[in-house]
Structures are given as structure tokens and as C-alpha cells.
C-alpha positions as semicolon CSV with decimal commas, in nm:
position;residue;x (nm);y (nm);z (nm)
1;X;10,744;12,369;6,330
2;X;11,085;12,209;6,299
3;X;11,094;12,162;6,676
4;X;10,750;11,995;6,673
5;X;10,858;11,759;6,395
6;X;11,164;11,661;6,599
7;X;10,950;11,600;6,907
8;X;10,708;11,383;6,708
9;X;11,001;11,194;6,555
10;X;11,153;11,137;6,899
11;X;10,820;11,016;7,037
12;X;10,787;10,767;6,750
13;X;11,138;10,637;6,811
14;X;11,071;10,595;7,182
15;X;10,742;10,418;7,117
16;X;10,904;10,179;6,870
17;X;11,189;10,111;7,114
18;X;10,943;10,046;7,396
19;X;10,740;9,809;7,180
20;X;11,053;9,627;7,072
21;X;11,168;9,586;7,430
22;X;10,827;9,454;7,528
23;X;10,822;9,209;7,238
24;X;11,174;9,090;7,307
25;X;11,076;8,991;7,660
26;X;10,849;8,725;7,511
27;X;11,056;8,628;7,206
28;X;11,318;8,362;7,283
29;X;11,614;8,274;7,066
30;X;11,485;7,956;6,905
31;X;11,828;7,862;6,774
32;X;11,942;7,810;7,134
33;X;11,618;7,670;7,277
34;X;11,635;7,312;7,403
35;X;11,345;7,110;7,267
36;X;11,085;6,959;7,497
37;X;10,906;6,631;7,431
38;X;10,557;6,778;7,448
39;X;10,294;6,508;7,404
40;X;9,952;6,602;7,269
41;X;9,692;6,431;7,488
42;X;9,394;6,622;7,342
43;X;9,365;6,904;7,087
44;X;9,538;7,201;7,247
45;X;9,644;7,006;7,557
46;X;10,012;6,920;7,592
47;X;10,204;6,735;7,861
48;X;10,577;6,709;7,934
49;X;10,626;6,393;8,136
50;X;10,926;6,316;8,356
51;X;11,158;6,054;8,211
52;X;11,104;5,815;8,502
53;X;10,883;5,775;8,808
54;X;11,143;5,870;9,062
55;X;11,232;6,094;9,354
56;X;11,411;6,428;9,309
57;X;11,781;6,388;9,230
58;X;12,060;6,559;9,036
59;X;11,990;6,315;8,752
60;X;11,634;6,436;8,691
61;X;11,713;6,794;8,797
62;X;11,401;6,803;9,010
63;X;11,140;6,714;8,746
64;X;10,938;6,427;8,888
65;X;10,588;6,545;8,794
66;X;10,410;6,624;8,466
67;X;10,416;6,981;8,337
68;X;10,121;7,069;8,117
69;X;10,014;7,346;7,883
70;X;9,689;7,450;7,720
71;X;9,750;7,614;7,381
72;X;9,509;7,786;7,144
73;X;9,516;8,087;6,910
74;X;9,883;8,157;6,982
75;X;9,830;8,176;7,359
76;X;9,941;7,930;7,625
77;X;9,850;7,856;7,984
78;X;10,106;7,656;8,182
79;X;9,999;7,441;8,476
80;X;10,270;7,394;8,740
81;X;10,583;7,511;8,553
82;X;10,830;7,283;8,727
83;X;11,108;7,287;8,984
84;X;11,351;7,553;8,866
85;X;11,429;7,860;8,659
86;X;11,590;7,641;8,394
87;X;11,285;7,416;8,365
88;X;11,059;7,718;8,341
89;X;11,275;7,862;8,063
90;X;11,255;7,536;7,870
91;X;10,878;7,543;7,902
92;X;10,856;7,905;7,792
93;X;11,096;7,877;7,499
94;X;10,966;7,544;7,373
95;X;10,607;7,665;7,370
96;X;10,715;7,964;7,163
97;X;10,952;7,779;6,931
98;X;10,776;7,444;6,891
99;X;10,410;7,540;6,926
100;X;10,415;7,909;6,833
101;X;10,248;8,011;7,158
102;X;10,314;8,293;7,398
103;X;10,259;8,210;7,765
104;X;9,991;8,435;7,911
105;X;9,910;8,247;8,231
106;X;10,098;8,027;8,475
107;X;9,881;7,834;8,721
108;X;10,020;7,716;9,055
109;X;9,784;7,441;9,169
110;X;9,945;7,402;9,512
111;X;10,248;7,515;9,710
112;X;10,506;7,242;9,652
113;X;10,852;7,345;9,540
114;X;10,887;7,100;9,250
115;X;10,571;7,247;9,099
116;X;10,607;7,624;9,151
117;X;10,973;7,728;9,149
118;X;10,959;7,735;8,768
119;X;10,769;8,064;8,816
120;X;11,116;8,218;8,823
121;X;11,143;8,198;8,444
122;X;10,833;8,412;8,397
123;X;10,917;8,695;8,638
124;X;11,006;8,942;8,362
125;X;10,675;8,891;8,180
126;X;10,489;8,922;8,509
127;X;10,667;9,249;8,587
128;X;10,575;9,387;8,242
129;X;10,210;9,298;8,291
130;X;10,222;9,051;8,000
131;X;10,152;8,743;8,211
132;X;9,962;8,649;8,525
133;X;10,075;8,385;8,772
134;X;9,759;8,261;8,940
135;X;9,683;8,057;9,251
136;X;9,442;8,040;9,539
137;X;9,493;8,275;9,832
138;X;9,592;7,978;10,048
139;X;9,858;7,865;9,802
140;X;10,007;8,211;9,773
141;X;10,023;8,244;10,151
142;X;10,185;7,901;10,184
143;X;10,442;7,988;9,916
144;X;10,525;8,312;10,093
145;X;10,571;8,124;10,419
146;X;10,758;7,816;10,295
147;X;10,924;7,873;9,959
148;X;11,256;8,004;10,092
149;X;11,303;7,685;10,290
150;X;11,175;7,474;10,001
151;X;11,421;7,633;9,757
152;X;11,707;7,556;9,993
153;X;11,587;7,197;10,036
154;X;11,539;7,138;9,664
155;X;11,885;7,280;9,592
156;X;12,036;7,038;9,843
157;X;11,891;6,732;9,667
158;X;11,868;6,837;9,299
159;X;12,202;7,020;9,303
160;X;12,310;7,382;9,278
161;X;12,369;7,360;8,903
162;X;12,013;7,242;8,836
163;X;11,870;7,520;9,053
164;X;12,094;7,799;8,921
165;X;11,922;8,140;8,888
166;X;11,603;8,011;9,053
167;X;11,430;8,265;9,272
168;X;11,095;8,279;9,441
169;X;10,823;8,446;9,235
170;X;10,481;8,464;9,396
171;X;10,145;8,460;9,218
172;X;10,009;8,805;9,139
173;X;9,649;8,703;9,077
174;X;9,426;8,521;9,324
175;X;9,155;8,293;9,186
176;X;8,879;8,101;9,356
177;X;8,596;7,858;9,291
178;X;8,377;7,940;8,991
179;X;8,611;8,174;8,804
180;X;8,711;8,104;8,443
181;X;9,035;8,122;8,248
182;X;9,014;8,160;7,869
183;X;9,290;8,034;7,640
184;X;9,182;8,123;7,289
185;X;8,857;7,930;7,246
186;X;8,921;7,698;7,543
187;X;8,743;7,780;7,869
188;X;8,873;7,638;8,195
189;X;8,669;7,649;8,514
190;X;8,850;7,699;8,844
191;X;8,774;7,459;9,128
192;X;8,910;7,486;9,480
193;X;8,963;7,217;9,743
194;X;9,079;7,305;10,092
195;X;9,277;7,091;10,335
196;X;9,325;6,785;10,114
197;X;9,656;6,725;9,935
198;X;9,773;7,059;10,078
199;X;9,616;7,348;10,267
200;X;9,468;7,474;9,939
201;X;9,446;7,297;9,604
202;X;9,335;7,454;9,276
203;X;9,195;7,241;8,995
204;X;9,099;7,327;8,639
205;X;8,804;7,168;8,465
206;X;8,707;7,177;8,099
207;X;8,349;7,047;8,100
208;X;8,305;7,029;7,721
209;X;8,569;6,759;7,688
210;X;8,568;6,646;8,054
211;X;8,937;6,716;8,105
212;X;9,062;6,781;8,457
213;X;9,388;6,929;8,583
214;X;9,401;6,788;8,936
215;X;9,732;6,925;9,064
216;X;9,860;6,696;9,340
217;X;9,526;6,535;9,421
218;X;9,565;6,231;9,193
219;X;9,862;5,994;9,190
220;X;9,949;5,664;9,030
221;X;10,273;5,470;9,059
222;X;10,412;5,727;9,302
223;X;10,341;5,754;9,674
224;X;10,110;6,050;9,746
225;X;10,254;6,348;9,933
226;X;10,070;6,415;10,261
227;X;10,316;6,658;10,421
228;X;10,088;6,962;10,421
229;X;9,762;6,776;10,373
230;X;9,481;6,595;10,549
231;X;9,414;6,226;10,495
232;X;9,044;6,260;10,576
233;X;9,014;6,582;10,377
234;X;9,174;6,420;10,074
235;X;8,945;6,119;10,091
236;X;8,649;6,353;10,129
237;X;8,750;6,550;9,817
238;X;8,780;6,253;9,580
239;X;8,405;6,178;9,540
240;X;8,343;6,535;9,426
241;X;8,604;6,494;9,152
242;X;8,476;6,150;9,054
243;X;8,122;6,287;9,019
244;X;8,235;6,502;8,725
245;X;8,326;6,183;8,534
246;X;8,647;6,313;8,374
247;X;8,788;6,111;8,086
248;X;9,138;6,263;8,106
249;X;9,324;6,374;8,417
250;X;9,655;6,559;8,441
251;X;9,778;6,555;8,799
252;X;10,076;6,397;8,967
253;X;10,016;6,138;8,696
254;X;9,867;6,147;8,347
255;X;9,565;5,919;8,347
256;X;9,307;5,839;8,077
257;X;8,977;5,655;8,115
258;X;8,995;5,318;7,936
259;X;8,637;5,350;7,809
260;X;8,337;5,580;7,821
261;X;8,193;5,423;8,134
262;X;8,509;5,426;8,344
263;X;8,717;5,675;8,536
264;X;9,090;5,730;8,481
265;X;9,280;5,474;8,686
266;X;9,454;5,741;8,897
267;X;9,129;5,778;9,092
268;X;9,133;5,417;9,203
269;X;9,507;5,417;9,268
270;X;9,496;5,728;9,487
271;X;9,187;5,615;9,676
272;X;9,332;5,268;9,731
273;X;9,653;5,400;9,888
274;X;9,480;5,657;10,110
275;X;9,214;5,410;10,229
276;X;9,479;5,146;10,299
277;X;9,686;5,401;10,494
278;X;9,385;5,502;10,702
279;X;9,276;5,144;10,773
280;X;9,626;5,025;10,867
281;X;9,670;5,307;11,119
282;X;9,331;5,252;11,283
283;X;9,402;4,879;11,304
284;X;9,740;4,952;11,463
285;X;9,572;5,173;11,722
286;X;9,316;4,900;11,793
287;X;9,605;4,656;11,843
288;X;9,759;4,881;12,109
289;X;10,049;5,019;11,909
290;X;10,168;5,371;11,978
291;X;10,363;5,643;11,800
292;X;10,692;5,462;11,845
293;X;10,561;5,165;11,643
294;X;10,482;5,348;11,322
295;X;10,769;5,182;11,134
296;X;10,578;4,856;11,157
297;X;10,291;4,996;10,950
298;X;10,380;4,886;10,600
299;X;10,168;4,859;10,285
300;X;10,331;4,590;10,068
301;X;10,089;4,650;9,779
302;X;10,251;4,990;9,729
303;X;10,614;4,903;9,801
304;X;10,692;4,920;9,429
305;X;10,566;5,276;9,391
306;X;10,823;5,551;9,355
307;X;10,893;5,724;9,685
308;X;10,769;5,440;9,909
309;X;11,091;5,422;10,108
310;X;11,129;5,799;10,133
311;X;10,769;5,904;10,188
312;X;10,543;5,630;10,320
313;X;10,676;5,642;10,677
314;X;10,634;6,016;10,679
315;X;10,274;5,978;10,560
316;X;10,211;5,732;10,844
317;X;10,334;5,988;11,097
318;X;10,120;6,262;10,950
319;X;9,809;6,048;10,926
320;X;9,858;5,898;11,274
321;X;9,860;6,243;11,425
322;X;9,541;6,333;11,238
323;X;9,353;6,010;11,314
324;X;9,444;5,977;11,681
325;X;9,178;6,218;11,816
326;X;8,917;6,042;11,600
327;X;9,020;5,702;11,735
328;X;9,022;5,826;12,095
329;X;8,673;5,970;12,053
330;X;8,551;5,635;11,919
331;X;8,714;5,420;12,188
332;X;8,676;5,634;12,499
333;X;8,945;5,762;12,740
334;X;9,293;5,627;12,677
335;X;9,650;5,736;12,716
336;X;9,747;5,972;12,432
337;X;9,971;5,845;12,155
338;X;10,056;6,180;12,002
339;X;10,367;6,217;11,790
340;X;10,549;6,540;11,707
341;X;10,417;6,763;11,431
342;X;10,596;6,712;11,102
343;X;10,656;6,935;10,804
344;X;10,787;6,896;10,457
């Protein structure tokens, strides 16, 4: 009997220790947690905006895009946790310390380093089965293929100190069109767009309040990123998103409809740039320009957008390569004007 009591006592101790270890994995030290300027854009919807519309640099430590969270009933879902382990930790700790929420889901909307490398800060919770990192199958495959190179690239421009301790953590749960994520009482529908901003883009849609998380599909004030995308595919995807009539969009920009009958301005801004890019390239082809003349294709209306100098020329190359077969089919036989493939 004495032996059995000792065994039961030991089992209780081990169970309590295990529970404590599990709890500690999700319980940050709030005395040391750096605060985050979370802005409430709707009940339960929070956004951490970058300080400036800018390109990645040591000054901004890689954060050039909004990071958002959905919070209800003590649970949190994070959309695109940022560029580094340190950013991810700030997200995790601030949600616990400022909003009293434990992160249960991290959503990777697409495979760009400045959006997904923050997964690193949630690896321990993922390993314990306390958190899922979710993405489409295409995004997970792209991360597996590219993230090592992307981490090296981001470190070279944001700085080693900003990227300290960052490691690649892949999604463990694949989601696709029509599935639902539940955060307390909030239900988010999963949408999937292929071959648009990237090879595979995941969106979240809350129909009750017409709130959309658009990942990298909607921009404003910053030149869109076409490195792994399709100009025609992106333009084809936008009407589907517009048809839902969202009143609030969190994407590469935070955008709110000015009135009940209007769309958030990021729709018009994104469409305007992509249409202007397409038209300018087709006009250049009609004028007899070739791949060596792409530097002459400028869009002055967008010269004031962040990233114009760094990214617009690259977008021209990418779009030229995509549109050339279409133009040749429309105009008949001609000498090819192909340019080399480009990557991010």
C-alpha cells in the first residue's frame, strides 16, 4: 500500500510538472515584453502597422507590411507574423500581455520572407501541439523551396542583429478553399487564389462583417510585388474579391471603404497600377521596343510609391516575359523578344 501511494504521488508530481512546462511555453514574461502599437480596426480585429511605407532596411528591421491578429475569448489568430524571430516574439508576447490572448493559429497567406519568417517564434508551441501554422499546399511547397535563400537575403538587407535566432518553420496544417477557422465566436472562411500575387495566395473572409484579409493581393502606396506572380492572373483575381463587397481589407495595406456603397481604396490602387503596367508593356511592344528597352517603361503616376525605384523595373521584366507570347499571338509571326527568367 505504501508503495502504491508513492507511485500515485510520483504520478501526480509528474503530471503537474508536465502541465506547468506546457503552460510556461505559452506564458511570456510580461515585465520584459516590448509593447506593440496594436490598433483596433473592428471588434476583435487588431493591426500592427509599419512605422513608414518603406523598403526593408536595418532601420525598420524588416517590417514593411501590416501584421494582424483576430482575438476573441482569450484566443488569437495571427495573419502573417512578420519578418523575423524577434518580430514574432513581440507579436506573441504582446497579444498575451496586452490583450490577454494565447495564439492558437498562425496563418501564412503567401510565401514571402517578410511575412512568414516570424513563424520562428512559434516553433515551440507548434512542436507541443498547442498551435497550428496554416497555409495552402502551394505556399508550403514554395517556402520549403525558397525560404533558405530568402532568409539569407533578408539578413543581408535587414541586418544580422534584426534577424538573430530566426529559423525556417514550415506550416504544419494545409488549408484550402471553403474551410473555416474559428477564433472564439469569430468564423473566418478560407479562400484560395492561384497564380496571382504568388503561386498560391490564401485569403480569409468574415462574411458577417465583410472583413477580408487579402495577404499580398491588395496594395496602396507601395509598389506591388510581382516576383513570383502573374500579372494576368492577379488582374483576373481582383473582380472575384471585389464581388464580395468588403468594407475593410487587411493586406499589404490597411484599407477601409469610405462609405457603404464603395470599396476600400486599395482595390482601385492595385488595379490601377497593374492595368497601367500591362498597357505600357503592350504599347512598348507595339512601338517595336524589345527586352533591352524595358528601362524606358516608366509609370510617373506611381513614382512616389514606396519601392518604385527598387521594384518597378523588376515588375516590368516579369510582366514583359508573361505578356510577350500573348502579344505575338495577337500580332502574328515576329522575332522573339524574350528576356531571362527572374526570381525574387
